Short mmCIF file of C-alpha atoms in Angstrom, two decimals:
data_model
loop_
_atom_site.label_atom_id
_atom_site.label_comp_id
_atom_site.label_asym_id
_atom_site.label_seq_id
_atom_site.Cartn_x
_atom_site.Cartn_y
_atom_site.Cartn_z
CA MET A 1 151.14 224.31 50.00
CA LYS A 2 153.19 225.82 52.83
CA ASN A 3 149.98 226.73 54.69
CA LYS A 4 148.70 223.17 54.28
CA LEU A 5 151.95 221.68 55.60
CA LEU A 6 151.89 224.13 58.50
CA ALA A 7 148.33 223.10 59.37
CA ILE A 8 149.28 219.41 59.27
CA SER A 9 152.33 220.10 61.45
CA ILE A 10 150.22 221.94 64.03
CA ALA A 11 147.62 219.18 64.01
CA LEU A 12 150.25 216.49 64.56
CA SER A 13 151.84 218.57 67.31
CA CYS A 14 148.49 218.85 69.09
CA ILE A 15 147.85 215.12 68.76
CA PHE A 16 151.26 214.23 70.22
CA SER A 17 150.85 216.80 72.98
CA LEU A 18 147.48 215.36 73.97
CA SER A 19 148.89 211.85 73.82
CA ALA A 20 151.79 212.83 76.03
CA CYS A 21 149.47 214.47 78.51
CA LYS A 22 147.26 211.39 78.69
CA GLN A 23 150.27 209.12 79.12
CA GLY A 24 151.60 211.45 81.78
CA ASN A 25 148.32 211.35 83.69
CA VAL A 26 148.30 207.57 83.62
CA ALA A 27 151.89 207.25 84.75
CA ASN A 28 151.82 209.95 87.41
CA ASN A 29 148.77 208.78 89.34
CA ASN A 30 150.23 210.15 92.58
CA SER A 31 149.28 213.74 91.74
CA GLU A 32 145.52 213.28 91.48
CA LYS A 33 144.85 213.91 95.17
CA SER A 34 146.11 216.20 97.90
CA LEU A 35 147.03 215.27 101.46
CA TYR A 36 145.58 216.98 104.52
CA VAL A 37 147.30 216.72 107.90
CA ILE A 38 145.38 217.56 111.07
CA GLN A 39 147.40 219.20 113.86
CA SER A 40 145.78 219.70 117.25
CA ASP A 41 147.86 220.63 120.29
CA PRO A 42 145.89 220.56 123.59
CA SER A 43 148.17 223.25 125.00
CA GLN A 44 147.24 225.68 122.22
CA SER A 45 144.03 227.61 121.67
CA ASP A 46 143.60 226.54 118.06
CA SER A 47 144.32 223.74 115.60
CA LYS A 48 145.54 223.57 112.03
CA ILE A 49 144.79 221.81 108.73
CA ILE A 50 147.83 221.56 106.43
CA LYS A 51 147.44 220.81 102.71
CA LEU A 52 150.27 219.05 100.89
CA ASP A 53 150.76 217.67 97.40
CA SER A 54 151.62 214.03 96.74
CA ASP A 55 155.35 214.82 97.04
CA LEU A 56 154.85 216.25 100.56
CA ASN A 57 155.31 219.86 99.52
CA VAL A 58 153.24 222.17 101.75
CA ILE A 59 150.67 224.03 99.66
CA ALA A 60 148.56 225.85 102.25
CA GLU A 61 147.59 225.99 105.92
CA LYS A 62 144.20 226.64 107.50
CA LYS A 63 143.83 227.78 111.09
CA VAL A 64 140.94 226.24 113.03
CA ASP A 65 139.68 228.17 116.05
CA VAL A 66 139.12 225.02 118.05
CA LYS A 67 141.46 223.77 120.73
CA SER A 68 140.94 220.06 120.25
CA ILE A 69 139.91 218.27 117.06
CA ALA A 70 140.41 214.80 115.57
CA LYS A 71 139.83 213.09 118.89
CA GLY A 72 137.99 209.86 119.57
CA PHE A 73 138.58 206.64 117.65
CA LYS A 74 137.80 207.06 113.94
CA ASN A 75 137.93 210.83 113.93
CA ILE A 76 138.10 211.80 110.25
CA ASP A 77 136.41 210.93 106.94
CA SER A 78 135.84 212.45 103.51
CA ASP A 79 133.17 212.35 100.80
CA GLY A 80 135.72 213.25 98.12
CA LYS A 81 135.25 216.99 98.52
CA ASN A 82 134.65 217.73 102.18
CA ILE A 83 136.54 216.45 105.22
CA TYR A 84 134.59 215.70 108.41
CA ILE A 85 136.45 215.82 111.74
CA THR A 86 135.34 215.10 115.30
CA THR A 87 135.73 217.95 117.78
CA GLU A 88 135.85 218.43 121.53
CA PHE A 89 135.26 222.16 121.99
CA MET A 90 135.98 221.52 125.65
CA ASN A 91 134.95 224.20 128.10
CA ALA A 92 135.90 224.03 131.76
CA TYR A 93 132.34 223.42 132.98
CA SER A 94 130.24 222.52 129.97
CA LEU A 95 129.99 220.03 127.12
CA LYS A 96 127.48 222.20 125.30
CA ASN A 97 129.81 223.29 122.50
CA SER A 98 131.24 219.81 121.89
CA LYS A 99 128.08 218.72 120.04
CA LYS A 100 129.54 219.47 116.62
CA ILE A 101 131.33 217.88 113.67
CA LEU A 102 133.80 220.11 111.81
CA LYS A 103 133.24 220.23 108.04
CA TYR A 104 136.12 221.45 105.89
CA ASP A 105 135.40 222.21 102.21
CA THR A 106 138.66 221.46 100.39
CA THR A 107 137.56 223.32 97.24
CA LYS A 108 136.66 226.55 99.03
CA ASN A 109 139.10 226.31 101.96
CA ASP A 110 136.08 226.94 104.16
CA ILE A 111 135.13 225.63 107.61
CA SER A 112 131.61 225.09 108.95
CA TYR A 113 130.04 222.93 111.65
CA ILE A 114 127.30 220.31 111.80
CA ASN A 115 125.34 220.00 115.04
CA THR A 116 125.10 216.53 116.59
CA PRO A 117 122.61 215.05 119.08
CA LEU A 118 125.27 214.19 121.67
CA PRO A 119 128.68 215.61 122.60
CA LEU A 120 132.09 214.06 121.95
CA ALA A 121 131.57 211.75 118.98
CA ASP A 122 133.74 208.62 119.02
CA THR A 123 133.56 208.08 115.26
CA VAL A 124 132.47 209.89 112.12
CA SER A 125 131.72 208.48 108.66
CA CYS A 126 130.02 210.13 105.73
CA ASP A 127 128.51 210.02 102.28
CA LYS A 128 127.61 213.05 100.17
CA GLU A 129 124.27 213.61 101.93
CA SER A 130 124.80 212.69 105.58
CA THR A 131 127.25 212.04 108.38
CA TYR A 132 127.15 209.00 110.65
CA THR A 133 128.41 209.28 114.23
CA THR A 134 128.67 206.97 117.24
CA TYR A 135 128.86 207.83 120.95
CA ASN A 136 129.59 206.05 124.19
CA TRP A 137 127.42 208.12 126.47
CA ASN A 138 125.82 207.38 129.85
CA GLY A 139 126.63 203.69 129.59
CA LYS A 140 125.04 203.29 126.16
CA CYS A 141 126.44 203.23 122.64
CA ASN A 142 124.37 205.19 120.14
CA SER A 143 124.66 205.64 116.39
CA PHE A 144 123.10 208.57 114.51
CA LYS A 145 122.56 209.54 110.91
CA ILE A 146 122.71 213.34 110.67
CA GLY A 147 121.85 215.50 107.67
CA MET A 148 124.11 218.32 106.55
CA ASP A 149 121.65 220.70 108.18
CA GLY A 150 122.31 219.07 111.56
CA LYS A 151 118.95 217.33 111.77
CA LYS A 152 118.84 213.76 113.07
CA GLU A 153 117.52 211.48 110.33
CA ALA A 154 117.84 208.06 111.98
CA SER A 155 119.32 206.45 115.10
CA PHE A 156 120.19 203.12 116.69
CA THR A 157 120.96 202.23 120.31
CA PHE A 158 123.03 199.13 121.01
CA ASP A 159 121.63 196.76 123.63
CA GLU A 160 124.85 196.09 125.52
CA SER A 161 127.25 198.53 127.13
CA GLY A 162 130.23 199.15 124.87
CA PHE A 163 131.72 201.40 122.24
CA SER A 164 132.36 201.59 118.52
CA PRO A 165 135.99 202.15 117.53
CA TYR A 166 135.38 202.26 113.77
CA THR A 167 132.58 202.74 111.23
CA LYS A 168 132.50 202.90 107.45
CA VAL A 169 129.95 203.58 104.73
CA ILE A 170 130.27 201.06 101.88
CA GLY A 171 127.68 201.30 99.13
CA ASN A 172 124.24 201.51 100.75
CA LYS A 173 125.43 199.94 104.02
CA LEU A 174 126.93 201.30 107.22
CA TYR A 175 129.35 198.86 108.84
CA VAL A 176 130.10 199.28 112.53
CA SER A 177 132.83 197.56 114.50
CA TYR A 178 131.42 197.21 118.02
CA SER A 179 133.15 196.26 121.27
CA LYS A 180 130.93 195.01 124.07
CA ILE A 181 132.45 195.52 127.52
CA LEU A 182 131.19 193.07 130.15
CA GLY A 183 134.24 192.48 132.31
CA LYS A 184 135.40 188.90 131.82
CA SER A 185 133.23 188.35 128.75
CA ASP A 186 134.35 191.25 126.54
CA ARG A 187 133.47 190.55 122.92
CA SER A 188 133.70 192.36 119.60
CA ALA A 189 131.21 192.29 116.76
CA ILE A 190 130.45 193.50 113.28
CA TYR A 191 127.11 195.26 112.73
CA CYS A 192 125.61 195.97 109.32
CA PHE A 193 122.92 198.64 108.85
CA ASP A 194 120.91 200.04 105.98
CA LYS A 195 122.57 203.45 105.84
CA ASP A 196 119.36 205.29 104.97
CA THR A 197 117.31 204.04 107.92
CA LEU A 198 119.93 202.60 110.31
CA LYS A 199 117.84 199.46 110.42
CA LYS A 200 120.05 196.60 111.54
CA GLU A 201 120.48 193.95 108.86
CA TYR A 202 122.71 191.66 110.92
CA SER A 203 125.22 191.49 113.75
CA TYR A 204 127.85 188.85 114.39
CA TYR A 205 129.83 188.46 117.61
CA MET A 206 133.34 187.07 117.55
CA ASP A 207 134.75 184.63 120.11
CA GLU A 208 135.89 186.10 123.43
CA ARG A 209 139.53 185.27 122.73
CA ASP A 210 139.35 187.46 119.62
CA PHE A 211 138.20 190.65 121.36
CA MET A 212 139.59 193.47 119.23
CA SER A 213 139.55 197.20 118.62
CA ALA A 214 139.23 197.76 114.88
CA ASN A 215 140.62 200.73 112.98
CA SER A 216 139.96 199.62 109.38
CA ILE A 217 137.01 197.99 107.62
CA ILE A 218 137.34 196.66 104.07
CA LYS A 219 134.73 194.85 101.98
CA LYS A 220 135.58 192.61 99.05
CA GLY A 221 132.99 190.32 97.55
CA ASN A 222 130.92 188.72 100.32
CA ARG A 223 133.57 189.22 102.97
CA ILE A 224 134.23 191.94 105.51
CA PHE A 225 137.80 192.48 106.74
CA LEU A 226 138.19 194.11 110.16
CA VAL A 227 141.75 195.11 111.02
CA GLY A 228 143.03 196.34 114.37
CA GLY A 229 144.50 195.35 117.71
CA LEU A 230 143.86 192.24 119.78
CA ASN A 231 143.16 193.38 123.33
CA ASN A 232 143.26 190.19 125.36
CA SER A 233 146.95 190.07 126.20
CA GLN A 234 149.62 192.21 127.85
CA LYS A 235 151.17 192.80 124.45
CA GLU A 236 148.66 194.20 121.99
CA ASN A 237 149.01 192.06 118.88
CA GLY A 238 147.53 192.81 115.49
CA VAL A 239 144.55 190.89 114.17
CA MET A 240 142.43 190.72 111.03
CA GLN A 241 139.00 189.20 111.35
CA VAL A 242 137.45 188.04 108.09
CA TYR A 243 133.67 187.65 108.22
CA ASP A 244 131.80 185.91 105.40
CA GLU A 245 128.34 187.45 105.05
CA VAL A 246 126.99 184.42 103.15
CA LYS A 247 128.47 181.61 105.23
CA LYS A 248 128.01 183.63 108.46
CA GLU A 249 131.37 182.60 109.87
CA TYR A 250 134.69 184.27 110.51
CA LYS A 251 138.39 183.52 110.71
CA SER A 252 141.15 185.39 112.54
CA TYR A 253 144.67 186.14 111.35
CA LYS A 254 147.18 187.29 113.98
CA MET A 255 150.15 189.61 113.60
CA ASP A 256 153.03 190.51 115.91
CA TYR A 257 152.14 194.17 116.33
CA LYS A 258 148.94 196.20 116.49
CA ALA A 259 147.48 196.79 113.04
CA ASN A 260 147.26 200.52 112.46
CA SER A 261 145.98 200.91 108.88
CA ALA A 262 144.93 198.69 105.98
CA PHE A 263 144.48 199.31 102.24
CA LEU A 264 142.90 197.20 99.50
CA VAL A 265 145.02 197.21 96.34
CA GLY A 266 143.63 194.91 93.67
CA ASP A 267 143.22 191.50 95.30
CA ASP A 268 145.68 192.24 98.12
CA ILE A 269 145.26 193.98 101.47
CA TYR A 270 148.34 195.79 102.78
CA ILE A 271 148.37 196.08 106.57
CA PHE A 272 150.63 198.48 108.48
CA THR A 273 151.43 197.39 112.04
CA THR A 274 153.48 199.12 114.69
CA GLU A 275 154.90 197.95 118.00
CA THR A 276 153.82 201.13 119.74
CA ASN A 277 152.81 204.70 118.97
CA ASP A 278 155.85 205.84 120.93
CA VAL A 279 158.27 206.99 118.22
CA SER A 280 161.28 206.05 120.37
CA PHE A 281 160.66 202.34 119.59
CA ASN A 282 161.02 202.77 115.82
CA LYS A 283 159.57 199.48 114.70
CA GLY A 284 156.83 198.59 112.24
CA ILE A 285 155.92 195.73 109.94
CA VAL A 286 153.96 195.68 106.66
CA TYR A 287 151.91 192.56 105.88
CA LYS A 288 150.19 191.51 102.68
CA PHE A 289 147.02 189.43 102.68
CA ASP A 290 146.17 187.68 99.41
CA THR A 291 142.35 187.62 99.30
CA LYS A 292 142.32 185.00 96.52
CA ASN A 293 144.37 182.44 98.45
CA ASP A 294 143.76 183.69 102.01
CA LYS A 295 147.47 183.94 102.64
CA LEU A 296 149.01 186.42 105.10
CA GLN A 297 152.72 187.18 104.84
CA MET A 298 155.14 189.72 106.25
CA ILE A 299 156.72 191.66 103.39
CA LYS A 300 158.59 194.60 104.94
CA THR A 301 160.12 195.67 108.24
CA LEU A 302 160.09 199.42 108.87
CA ASP A 303 162.52 201.22 111.16
CA LYS A 304 159.78 203.69 112.07
CA SER A 305 156.78 203.54 114.33
CA PHE A 306 153.87 205.79 113.41
CA TYR A 307 150.52 207.21 114.44
CA SER A 308 148.70 206.79 111.16
CA VAL A 309 149.22 205.92 107.49
CA GLU A 310 147.62 207.14 104.28
CA ARG A 311 147.86 205.91 100.69
CA ILE A 312 148.09 208.33 97.80
CA GLY A 313 148.45 206.89 94.31
CA ASP A 314 150.84 203.98 94.65
CA ARG A 315 152.71 205.49 97.60
CA TYR A 316 152.21 205.71 101.35
CA VAL A 317 152.74 208.38 103.98
CA LEU A 318 153.65 207.63 107.61
CA VAL A 319 152.66 210.21 110.24
CA LEU A 320 154.81 210.64 113.33
CA ARG A 321 154.69 213.33 116.00
CA ASN A 322 156.33 216.04 113.95
CA LYS A 323 157.38 214.31 110.74
CA LEU A 324 155.94 212.76 107.61
CA TYR A 325 157.67 209.99 105.67
CA LEU A 326 156.87 209.28 102.02
CA LEU A 327 157.22 205.61 101.00
CA ASP A 328 157.34 204.28 97.45
CA ASP A 329 155.42 201.19 96.36
CA SER A 330 158.20 198.96 97.73
CA PHE A 331 157.81 200.71 101.14
CA LYS A 332 161.19 202.42 100.91
CA ILE A 333 161.41 205.91 102.44
CA ILE A 334 162.02 208.39 99.64
CA LYS A 335 161.30 211.67 101.43
CA GLU A 336 161.02 213.07 104.94
CA ILE A 337 159.65 216.43 106.06
CA ASP A 338 159.42 218.09 109.45
CA LEU A 339 156.20 219.99 110.17
CA LYS A 340 157.66 221.29 113.44
CA ASN A 341 154.75 220.22 115.58
CA ASP A 342 154.48 217.35 118.05
CA TYR A 343 150.75 216.90 117.41
CA ASN A 344 150.33 215.61 113.87
CA LEU A 345 147.31 213.45 114.55
CA GLU A 346 145.71 212.36 111.31
CA ILE A 347 146.20 212.42 107.57
CA ILE A 348 143.73 211.93 104.74
CA ALA A 349 144.00 212.00 100.94
CA VAL A 350 141.22 213.84 99.09
#
């Protein structure tokens, strides 16, 4: 009888332990990913990748024997395991060694490189089989699909002179924010490609007065949301351009400061804007866009400016020159750490 009661007790203990673990995993959804900060100081001979947990505790550091990484516009992306980073590899007299994308395997803490057709990529995006890069080179903007073996699989050359500040793979499509530069008639556009062939499915040019430089692309339903800075005034305001792929029309929403980062959470898009990247100004604003009612509202004023923002679980991390700030889901600063480096460039959660 005692053995039977003991067995029942052990069984119940296991059940409650498993239940507690499951409840804990649901509640603590901030610990599922790690954060990676990219440091690259032009005055130094190497760079660094720093791994942190969701509470901003430093776990590990990886030295990168490259002087300048994470340059260009959209300079970092991840397929959920590997991180892909643009590089410069600048030599005094040659661009030969800059024709590479850095690949960092987060599971093996290992670095390798993928060869690219042209040097100095402006953007990098990825899926699990390929990387997608864009270049502004010799007066032309080019986009390439590159296999993990460095072989070019597909390409596209834009007709007009310009550049691509941001690209993103969503499903089986590659979306490219494109800025055409023609002096007084500068215009921005959204391009959509089949990601396997880079065959253009459509392009749509915005009005001249809405010329922007995008740094986020979000898709929800039939609509594409491009978020960034409006470049047609002395003060760079923030703007979100919403393009309807079915109706083939767009609408702009303006903000006081340049939009730095945007995140889709349920039916809402949270947009982080900052007055300037100069940390001495210490001013930022968080907006919320309700995609159901198409309503944009300011919800929080921050006393910090920032270079970039990342979301991990239900919290956010602001990156400054040498500091990281952890914000809770009400955008209140709950932790600050100093990484003792003036060149914290990018952050990504994987």
